Amino acid sequence: MARGLVLCSQTRTIAKLSFFLPYPKLWFKPHCHHHPCYGPQNIPSARVFCHCVSSQTLNLVDMAKYNEAFSRRMAMAGIKHHNRIALGVSGGPDSMALCVLAASWKTEGLYGFDNSGKFIDGLFAIIVDHGLRSESKDEASLVGNRVSEMGIRCKIVRCDWLNGKPKQGHLQESARDMRYKIFQDVCMQNQISVLLVAHHADDQAELFILRSSRDSGVLGLAGMAFTSQVFSSHTNFCNNDWKNHSVLLVRPLLEFSKEDMYKICQGSNRDWVEDPTNRSPLFARNRIRASLGNLLSGTFNSELQAVISACRRTRIYVDQICNSLIKQSITVMDQGFAVINLKTLNPSKIEDICLSKFITLVLQFVSQRQRPIRGSTSKLLLQYIRTIPCKTSLTAAGCYICPAPGSKGFKALVCCSVDCPLPSNAESFHTFSNVEEKHCFSDELEQIIANGKSYSNNNLVTNSSQAQFLDMRSQSVLDEAQRLAVISESTHRNIISLQRKEGSHFKSKTDEVASVCESKQGTEHIAAFLSEPLLPGQTCYFMNRFIISWKLSKEISSNWFRGEPLSLSYLEGDSHCCCVNEDEMVAKVRTMIDADWLYLAKLTKLPHSDNFETTRLPLTGKITCSDYSRLSAKVALKSLKSIPVAARKSIPVLVDDHGRLLSIPSIGFKHCPCMKASAVFKPRVPLGGGHSSFL
């Protein structure tokens, strides 16, 4: 291991550097991208470990100021000292500063240490070893030791790249997706409702330049949310109710700069890691970070942050309008589709940006695909929703939109389109034991969100005059910001220069990315119609929206068709089905097809079912499945007629291993009276996308 000394640029503090490469001793700035070791062709493969040595600078850092600001942001998020909190930790100066502030905040709340006396109670760090370099395991272990020394319990999780490690061009994006999946999984396993990450003001500035170079609108330019509800890929049973597990992702350091991160580490005498891959010009954020570094000045930074703040106020206003529109004009049906009351909505009175966001939220809810809707698709949807009465149909963003039957075009149906790429179709379901159920963390999260909303309600943007950049693209936002004197001419000129520089990189990648996305969509489309067998008593999540389960029971209830005048007299009292054989019965899940409708009609007309014919034994109370299924099909057809044709295609059905229809739980059909099947519409991400705050 080679060692060297580092001169930290912001505070002129002498620090000791160590890294796992056979480099000679060097004097350089640890976060200066101009050093030759960090040139385009000389990116070190190992992280650089920095340690602050004793200096007068340590005494000059006002930690009380940082602790007070951190405490204020935690209160804004609705988080109390007793809430259990996870920290996403990489070991860099940002996440180590987060650890310092979170540990101080927790202990000041008089909750102290746990029973071991070693770790702070209710604080948990998650360290992800991406496994992309040979040294990563040792580095993660070292970071874990440093976090433990701070009194924070931690868990190191190594990424499992099932499909092989990501390619260089998609490395950061893939690593981020994997990292957040691990964060959510660990939070669920440990029943933690809040995850803190260390994004700061400089990260927001980078994201602003990145998105503006892609010609993002004002909502995208608002950057990362202060708090956002992130929904896990896992669902669980808690407190006698099906609940989708979510974590409140909080960014309490958005007020702080990168320079503040170094000062906090230095002021608390904590080590940090400098990851040299963060200097590579192969990645857009790194290029922007380097360019912004050349423009660092108090005026430029403050003016750029002022533009971002103005965009966030506009975002708050739009979100408020959309939430109100959803409550007034949307009806969600149990069969998995939504109805928009166009008369109540009154689209002609709504700004384009609010209406576009509204329809996006509705489509994302129905399709459960959280991809943004942009460009020509967004314009097409706006034009469609403004046409009243609507008389045509439209397929967009995984949904099929059409006039609601009997509404004369004043209501629109939004149904999931099975002809578009869909989320994975079925997955195993997670349940809590009775002991775990007592400590269900969903209730805690609801209380935290309620606390945060009470703060947000005092900071609402009540009218459009406070939203300065409604319906503007990136260039218009900057022009308007200059006109309003939010930014100076020099700042405007520098931002435009950064946009153009990064925009040239983006355009060269567009075709490549589009081809990759197209390939992925084809795979999803095929997977949407495949399913593993669902065993009796098991539960699965189908298409991210239906909770499906089934089982067999030897005891048959007498009230199968309550209120049905055609109930057969011999069904009175408890009966036994003579065809039940749980060991041989297999069920698979798929969406409904036209043949299912025809099959139900056929059952009502035929004297016996060709596939399930048995002999009813008189005087014993035993009945045949063919008798039962004929009556069940008749009742189901009545229910099916009340569901629009467009919506029927996304209704889940159960079939046997030969593809023969067993049950359509949503409309009450089942082939055997001993079969109990259910399909509950419980979309993973709720209408509106869950709680978020851009304060």
XYZ file of C-alpha atoms in Angstrom, residues 37-579:
543
model
C -3.834 10.776 -11.724
C -7.429 11.598 -12.596
C -6.964 12.322 -16.260
C -9.243 10.626 -18.833
C -6.783 7.809 -19.397
C -5.543 7.476 -15.806
C -8.548 6.673 -13.639
C -7.313 4.682 -10.620
C -9.153 1.413 -10.079
C -9.200 1.689 -6.299
C -10.726 4.210 -3.980
C -8.595 6.789 -2.223
C -8.879 6.935 1.570
C -8.483 10.347 3.180
C -7.986 11.184 6.832
C -7.858 14.592 8.454
C -4.862 15.105 10.686
C -4.883 17.513 13.626
C -5.151 21.114 12.493
C -6.423 24.418 13.700
C -9.109 24.093 11.044
C -10.949 21.514 13.131
C -11.681 24.157 15.705
C -12.945 26.606 13.082
C -15.780 24.394 11.764
C -19.095 25.441 13.285
C -20.680 22.018 13.807
C -23.545 23.544 15.794
C -24.668 25.380 12.659
C -24.746 22.151 10.646
C -26.465 20.181 13.407
C -29.154 22.836 13.729
C -29.813 22.884 9.968
C -29.977 19.077 9.890
C -32.414 18.995 12.814
C -34.644 21.533 11.068
C -34.785 19.455 7.880
C -35.622 16.294 9.815
C -38.529 18.133 11.436
C -39.683 19.328 8.006
C -39.739 15.697 6.846
C -41.923 14.754 9.825
C -39.281 12.516 11.412
C -39.088 12.203 15.202
C -36.076 11.096 17.240
C -37.680 7.758 18.130
C -38.240 6.741 14.481
C -35.948 4.037 13.130
C -33.734 5.377 10.357
C -31.483 3.810 7.726
C -28.564 5.592 6.085
C -27.281 4.905 2.594
C -23.496 4.960 3.053
C -20.792 4.757 0.378
C -17.917 6.030 2.527
C -17.470 9.254 0.577
C -17.440 12.662 2.245
C -21.160 13.134 1.562
C -22.387 9.950 3.239
C -19.852 10.201 6.064
C -21.080 13.740 6.778
C -24.608 12.312 6.812
C -23.518 9.720 9.376
C -21.969 12.423 11.564
C -25.101 14.592 11.543
C -27.554 11.691 11.943
C -25.613 10.238 14.886
C -25.496 13.631 16.610
C -29.221 14.215 15.987
C -30.166 10.795 17.332
C -28.149 11.056 20.520
C -29.312 14.614 21.202
C -32.843 13.270 21.126
C -32.116 11.466 24.415
C -32.596 8.055 22.837
C -28.924 7.172 23.293
C -27.541 3.705 22.717
C -29.209 0.304 22.457
C -28.927 -2.512 25.005
C -25.427 -3.407 23.828
C -24.206 0.048 24.793
C -22.173 0.111 21.577
C -24.580 1.303 18.889
C -26.952 4.252 18.705
C -30.520 3.056 19.062
C -32.643 3.214 15.908
C -29.834 4.090 13.479
C -28.738 1.647 10.782
C -26.244 2.120 7.940
C -26.461 0.177 4.668
C -23.228 -0.234 2.705
C -23.494 -1.644 -0.815
C -20.542 -3.488 -2.289
C -21.232 -3.298 -6.010
C -18.633 -5.975 -6.709
C -17.441 -4.200 -9.844
C -13.780 -4.089 -8.777
C -11.552 -6.621 -7.036
C -10.873 -4.232 -4.156
C -14.511 -3.421 -3.436
C -14.993 -6.054 -0.738
C -12.063 -4.815 1.351
C -13.104 -1.208 0.832
C -16.677 -1.896 1.977
C -15.324 -3.650 5.049
C -13.112 -0.674 5.884
C -16.029 1.743 5.494
C -18.131 -0.540 7.701
C -15.490 -0.424 10.437
C -15.384 3.361 10.307
C -19.163 3.628 10.517
C -19.236 1.181 13.443
C -16.657 3.294 15.251
C -19.187 6.135 15.108
C -21.684 3.991 17.015
C -23.814 3.171 13.968
C -24.806 -0.429 13.361
C -24.258 -1.346 9.719
C -24.880 -4.050 7.155
C -22.732 -4.700 4.084
C -24.579 -6.149 1.090
C -22.815 -7.359 -2.036
C -24.613 -6.939 -5.380
C -25.656 -10.098 -7.153
C -25.495 -9.361 -10.883
C -27.608 -12.254 -12.158
C -27.357 -11.143 -15.793
C -23.688 -10.228 -15.627
C -22.041 -6.975 -14.629
C -23.355 -3.863 -16.409
C -21.558 -2.429 -19.397
C -19.432 0.687 -18.969
C -21.935 3.008 -20.655
C -24.712 1.979 -18.252
C -22.531 1.381 -15.216
C -23.656 4.255 -12.983
C -27.336 3.880 -13.830
C -27.316 0.113 -13.237
C -25.344 0.477 -10.013
C -27.801 3.093 -8.762
C -30.839 0.910 -9.522
C -29.240 -2.048 -7.774
C -28.219 0.100 -4.815
C -31.727 1.418 -4.197
C -33.237 -2.027 -4.559
C -30.872 -3.248 -1.842
C -31.697 -0.230 0.328
C -35.404 -1.049 0.111
C -34.893 -4.758 0.775
C -32.766 -4.128 3.862
C -35.224 -1.532 5.175
C -38.052 -4.022 4.825
C -36.108 -6.824 6.497
C -35.336 -4.560 9.452
C -38.749 -2.835 9.513
C -37.274 0.613 8.906
C -39.550 3.264 7.415
C -37.074 6.067 6.651
C -33.997 6.041 4.425
C -31.644 9.027 4.432
C -29.328 9.666 1.485
C -26.628 12.305 1.181
C -27.546 14.269 -1.948
C -26.628 17.932 -1.549
C -26.949 21.271 -3.341
C -24.083 20.568 -5.756
C -25.844 17.362 -6.829
C -28.968 19.398 -7.556
C -26.926 21.791 -9.672
C -25.463 18.893 -11.679
C -28.922 17.423 -12.213
C -30.263 20.792 -13.365
C -27.572 21.041 -16.063
C -28.042 17.392 -17.043
C -31.809 17.681 -17.454
C -31.710 21.073 -19.118
C -29.278 19.639 -21.686
C -32.039 17.076 -22.440
C -34.547 19.960 -22.831
C -36.462 18.978 -19.714
C -39.488 20.970 -18.611
C -39.759 22.922 -15.397
C -40.929 19.859 -13.426
C -37.740 18.007 -14.285
C -35.616 21.063 -13.574
C -37.010 21.069 -10.017
C -34.506 18.293 -9.378
C -34.631 15.675 -6.651
C -37.471 15.741 -4.137
C -36.697 16.560 -0.531
C -38.854 13.598 0.515
C -40.430 10.928 -1.671
C -42.287 7.713 -0.970
C -40.465 4.873 -2.713
C -42.436 1.662 -3.183
C -40.668 -1.638 -2.768
C -40.953 -4.627 -5.068
C -42.218 -6.517 -2.018
C -45.759 -6.644 -0.678
C -46.776 -7.943 2.713
C -49.687 -8.770 4.951
C -49.869 -6.530 7.993
C -52.545 -5.717 10.573
C -55.207 -7.756 8.767
C -54.781 -5.756 5.577
C -52.768 -6.043 2.366
C -50.179 -3.293 2.314
C -47.551 -2.346 -0.211
C -44.342 -1.681 1.646
C -42.785 1.699 0.998
C -39.882 3.666 2.391
C -39.734 7.416 2.862
C -36.608 8.531 1.020
C -35.301 11.740 2.603
C -32.526 14.060 1.419
C -31.798 16.227 4.473
C -28.571 17.726 3.064
C -30.011 19.574 0.063
C -29.247 22.880 1.777
C -25.555 21.991 2.088
C -22.805 22.269 -0.515
C -20.016 19.829 -1.333
C -17.665 22.108 0.557
C -19.898 21.680 3.606
C -19.524 17.903 3.331
C -15.748 18.167 3.660
C -16.032 20.630 6.516
C -18.387 18.368 8.461
C -16.013 15.406 8.077
C -13.060 17.546 9.052
C -14.869 19.237 11.934
C -15.725 15.824 13.413
C -12.314 14.323 12.505
C -13.854 11.584 10.374
C -12.245 9.699 7.499
C -13.798 9.530 4.057
C -13.288 7.851 0.703
C -12.566 9.494 -2.636
C -13.873 7.223 -5.397
C -11.817 7.907 -8.554
C -14.562 6.557 -10.825
C -16.439 9.742 -9.937
C -13.836 11.598 -12.012
C -14.268 9.577 -15.187
C -15.439 11.722 -18.148
C -17.288 8.671 -19.480
C -20.232 9.600 -17.256
C -22.404 12.672 -17.799
C -22.573 13.717 -14.155
C -18.785 13.607 -13.886
C -18.347 15.808 -16.951
C -20.851 18.318 -15.606
C -19.231 18.242 -12.167
C -15.871 19.068 -13.720
C -17.341 21.903 -15.785
C -19.196 23.347 -12.803
C -15.964 23.220 -10.828
C -14.463 25.727 -13.230
C -17.354 28.126 -12.582
C -17.370 27.942 -8.803
C -18.197 31.320 -7.380
C -20.557 32.615 -4.781
C -22.651 34.511 -7.336
C -22.957 31.690 -9.864
C -23.835 29.103 -7.214
C -26.418 31.252 -5.459
C -28.109 32.266 -8.713
C -28.233 28.690 -10.002
C -29.771 27.529 -6.720
C -32.283 30.387 -6.946
C -33.459 29.112 -10.351
C -33.787 25.588 -8.976
C -35.800 26.897 -6.005
C -38.158 28.749 -8.342
C -38.655 25.556 -10.377
C -39.439 23.683 -7.175
C -42.118 26.215 -6.231
C -43.685 25.672 -9.634
C -43.503 21.905 -9.073
C -45.275 22.280 -5.714
C -48.076 24.262 -7.367
C -48.542 21.690 -10.153
C -48.584 18.801 -7.666
C -51.266 20.579 -5.619
C -53.440 21.104 -8.686
C -53.049 17.474 -9.793
C -53.955 16.091 -6.364
C -57.097 18.198 -6.391
C -58.037 17.083 -9.917
C -57.543 13.425 -9.022
C -59.866 13.697 -6.015
C -62.548 15.456 -8.035
C -62.617 13.591 -11.323
C -61.191 10.064 -10.986
C -63.061 6.874 -10.023
C -61.008 3.695 -9.602
C -62.845 0.415 -10.223
C -62.149 -2.890 -8.481
C -61.474 -4.578 -11.816
C -58.334 -2.461 -12.320
C -59.361 0.458 -14.521
C -60.093 4.141 -13.930
C -62.856 6.452 -15.125
C -62.167 10.150 -15.797
C -65.195 12.432 -15.510
C -64.343 14.938 -18.239
C -67.190 17.281 -17.304
C -65.926 17.582 -13.756
C -62.335 17.814 -14.931
C -63.130 20.665 -17.344
C -59.790 20.422 -19.225
C -60.235 23.761 -21.036
C -59.733 25.589 -17.727
C -56.471 23.809 -16.805
C -52.929 24.853 -17.768
C -51.157 22.463 -20.128
C -48.464 21.569 -17.607
C -51.011 20.634 -14.914
C -53.233 18.669 -17.287
C -50.247 16.819 -18.762
C -49.006 15.865 -15.295
C -52.532 14.790 -14.288
C -53.013 12.418 -17.198
C -49.472 11.072 -16.700
C -50.253 10.195 -13.080
C -53.472 8.416 -14.095
C -51.765 6.390 -16.826
C -48.833 5.482 -14.596
C -51.261 4.284 -11.939
C -53.285 2.089 -14.288
C -50.272 0.653 -16.126
C -47.994 0.620 -13.040
C -45.167 1.658 -15.367
C -43.418 4.642 -13.848
C -41.725 5.805 -17.020
C -42.135 9.497 -17.857
C -44.385 10.464 -20.772
C -42.744 12.965 -23.079
C -42.714 14.515 -26.531
C -45.321 13.582 -29.116
C -47.079 11.138 -26.772
C -47.655 13.874 -24.199
C -49.028 16.236 -26.856
C -51.319 13.525 -28.224
C -52.733 12.822 -24.765
C -53.344 16.525 -24.136
C -55.208 16.859 -27.403
C -57.280 13.757 -26.644
C -58.273 14.775 -23.126
C -59.285 18.276 -24.255
C -61.672 16.902 -26.882
C -65.113 16.734 -25.246
C -67.106 14.684 -25.900
C -64.441 12.124 -26.757
C -65.424 9.751 -29.549
C -62.240 7.856 -30.388
C -59.854 5.484 -28.631
C -56.150 5.824 -27.998
C -53.313 3.543 -26.903
C -50.452 5.237 -25.051
C -47.983 4.565 -22.225
C -49.213 1.041 -21.577
C -52.880 2.080 -21.421
C -55.966 1.962 -23.624
C -58.182 5.073 -23.390
C -61.705 5.196 -24.804
C -65.139 6.731 -24.165
C -66.983 5.123 -21.252
C -70.093 3.181 -22.386
C -73.286 5.154 -21.848
C -71.464 8.411 -21.035
C -71.926 9.985 -24.486
C -68.223 10.778 -24.481
C -68.244 12.828 -21.273
C -66.350 10.131 -19.389
C -63.169 8.328 -20.464
C -61.996 4.862 -19.487
C -58.304 4.269 -18.808
C -57.527 0.549 -18.946
C -54.311 -1.412 -18.863
C -53.350 -2.399 -22.393
C -52.185 -6.012 -22.575
C -50.887 -5.325 -26.090
C -48.191 -3.024 -24.655
C -45.101 -4.000 -22.660
C -46.126 -4.704 -19.072
C -44.455 -5.193 -15.694
C -43.498 -8.722 -14.639
C -46.644 -10.770 -14.290
C -46.398 -12.680 -11.028
C -44.155 -12.983 -8.009
C -44.174 -14.556 -4.577
C -45.898 -12.750 -1.739
C -44.377 -11.805 1.628
C -46.326 -12.248 4.853
C -45.592 -11.348 8.457
C -45.863 -13.767 11.333
C -48.138 -12.857 14.248
C -45.164 -11.587 16.245
C -43.873 -9.421 13.419
C -47.343 -8.106 12.740
C -47.404 -6.351 16.124
C -44.465 -4.245 15.015
C -45.673 -3.443 11.533
C -43.876 -0.334 10.352
C -46.485 0.809 7.829
C -48.392 2.663 10.550
C -45.218 4.465 11.601
C -44.585 5.616 8.045
C -48.130 6.941 7.728
C -47.601 9.021 10.855
C -44.276 10.392 9.569
C -45.881 11.386 6.265
C -48.766 13.034 8.130
C -46.247 15.006 10.213
C -44.431 16.121 7.076
C -47.660 17.172 5.368
C -48.638 19.335 8.324
C -45.414 21.277 7.778
C -45.889 21.390 4.005
C -49.398 22.808 4.349
C -47.878 25.968 5.784
C -45.682 26.371 2.696
C -48.151 25.807 -0.124
C -47.977 27.735 -3.383
C -51.543 28.997 -3.438
C -51.765 30.540 -6.905
C -50.118 30.518 -10.311
C -48.472 33.896 -9.751
C -46.123 32.192 -7.291
C -45.247 29.554 -9.904
C -42.946 31.544 -12.148
C -42.161 29.066 -14.914
C -45.441 27.350 -15.777
C -45.340 25.417 -19.043
C -41.769 26.329 -19.965
C -38.893 24.281 -21.380
C -35.321 24.701 -20.144
C -34.371 27.568 -22.479
C -37.527 29.513 -21.643
C -36.961 28.988 -17.918
C -33.505 30.546 -18.139
C -34.715 33.434 -20.283
C -37.545 34.166 -17.864
C -35.192 33.848 -14.893
C -32.926 36.466 -16.440
C -35.887 38.731 -17.188
C -37.016 38.485 -13.566
C -33.447 39.191 -12.396
C -33.194 35.801 -10.701
C -29.932 35.246 -12.592
C -27.467 37.641 -14.162
C -26.452 37.734 -17.811
C -23.123 36.017 -17.069
C -24.791 33.178 -15.157
C -27.328 32.789 -17.975
C -24.514 32.613 -20.514
C -22.525 30.063 -18.478
C -25.511 27.770 -17.958
C -26.344 27.846 -21.674
C -22.736 26.950 -22.455
C -22.855 23.970 -20.075
C -26.158 22.819 -21.607
C -24.802 22.854 -25.126
C -21.596 21.090 -24.151
C -23.432 18.221 -22.448
C -26.212 18.205 -25.051
C -23.719 17.255 -27.751
C -22.743 14.143 -25.761
C -26.387 13.222 -25.229
C -27.404 13.371 -28.906
C -24.647 10.969 -29.900
C -26.039 8.387 -27.471
C -29.738 8.680 -28.376
C -29.911 5.959 -31.054
C -27.988 3.474 -28.938
C -30.216 3.982 -25.905
C -33.390 3.752 -28.006
C -32.358 0.389 -29.452
C -31.603 -0.971 -25.979
C -34.999 0.181 -24.654
C -36.772 -1.397 -27.610
C -35.063 -4.710 -26.925
C -36.032 -4.614 -23.258
C -39.671 -3.824 -24.086
C -39.916 -6.842 -26.341
C -38.757 -9.074 -23.502
C -41.285 -7.572 -21.085
C -44.111 -8.096 -23.562
C -43.380 -11.817 -23.803
C -42.933 -12.239 -20.049
C -46.306 -10.632 -19.322
C -48.115 -13.752 -20.501
C -45.996 -16.350 -18.761
C -46.607 -17.649 -15.269
C -45.294 -20.218 -12.856
C -47.884 -22.516 -11.257
C -49.624 -21.039 -8.222
C -50.050 -23.727 -5.579
C -53.103 -23.975 -3.291
C -52.757 -21.590 -0.351
C -50.076 -19.484 -2.054
C -50.509 -15.824 -2.957
C -48.974 -13.937 -5.864
C -48.813 -10.369 -7.124
C -49.976 -10.228 -10.739
C -48.945 -7.407 -13.089
C -48.153 -5.178 -10.090
C -51.857 -4.698 -9.416
C -53.747 -7.864 -8.376
C -53.238 -9.965 -5.243
C -54.317 -13.462 -6.256
C -54.768 -16.580 -4.165
C -56.756 -19.805 -4.272
C -57.330 -22.991 -2.318
C -59.585 -26.027 -2.208
C -62.050 -26.826 0.535
C -63.892 -30.102 1.029
C -66.721 -28.309 2.788
C -69.067 -26.422 0.477
C -71.161 -23.544 1.763
C -74.861 -23.503 0.893
C -74.999 -19.825 -0.123
C -72.931 -20.015 -3.297
C -75.272 -17.780 -5.299
C -76.980 -15.619 -2.744
C -79.952 -13.891 -4.345
C -79.781 -16.057 -7.473
C -83.294 -17.405 -8.233
C -81.927 -20.360 -10.189
C -80.152 -21.926 -7.197
C -80.714 -25.662 -7.280
C -82.681 -27.236 -4.468
C -80.180 -29.983 -3.839
C -77.511 -27.407 -2.960
C -79.132 -26.709 0.398
C -77.035 -27.627 3.412
C -73.363 -28.541 3.392
C -72.385 -30.679 0.418
C -69.247 -32.376 -0.807
C -67.750 -32.091 -4.283
C -66.763 -35.465 -5.660
C -64.003 -34.086 -7.947
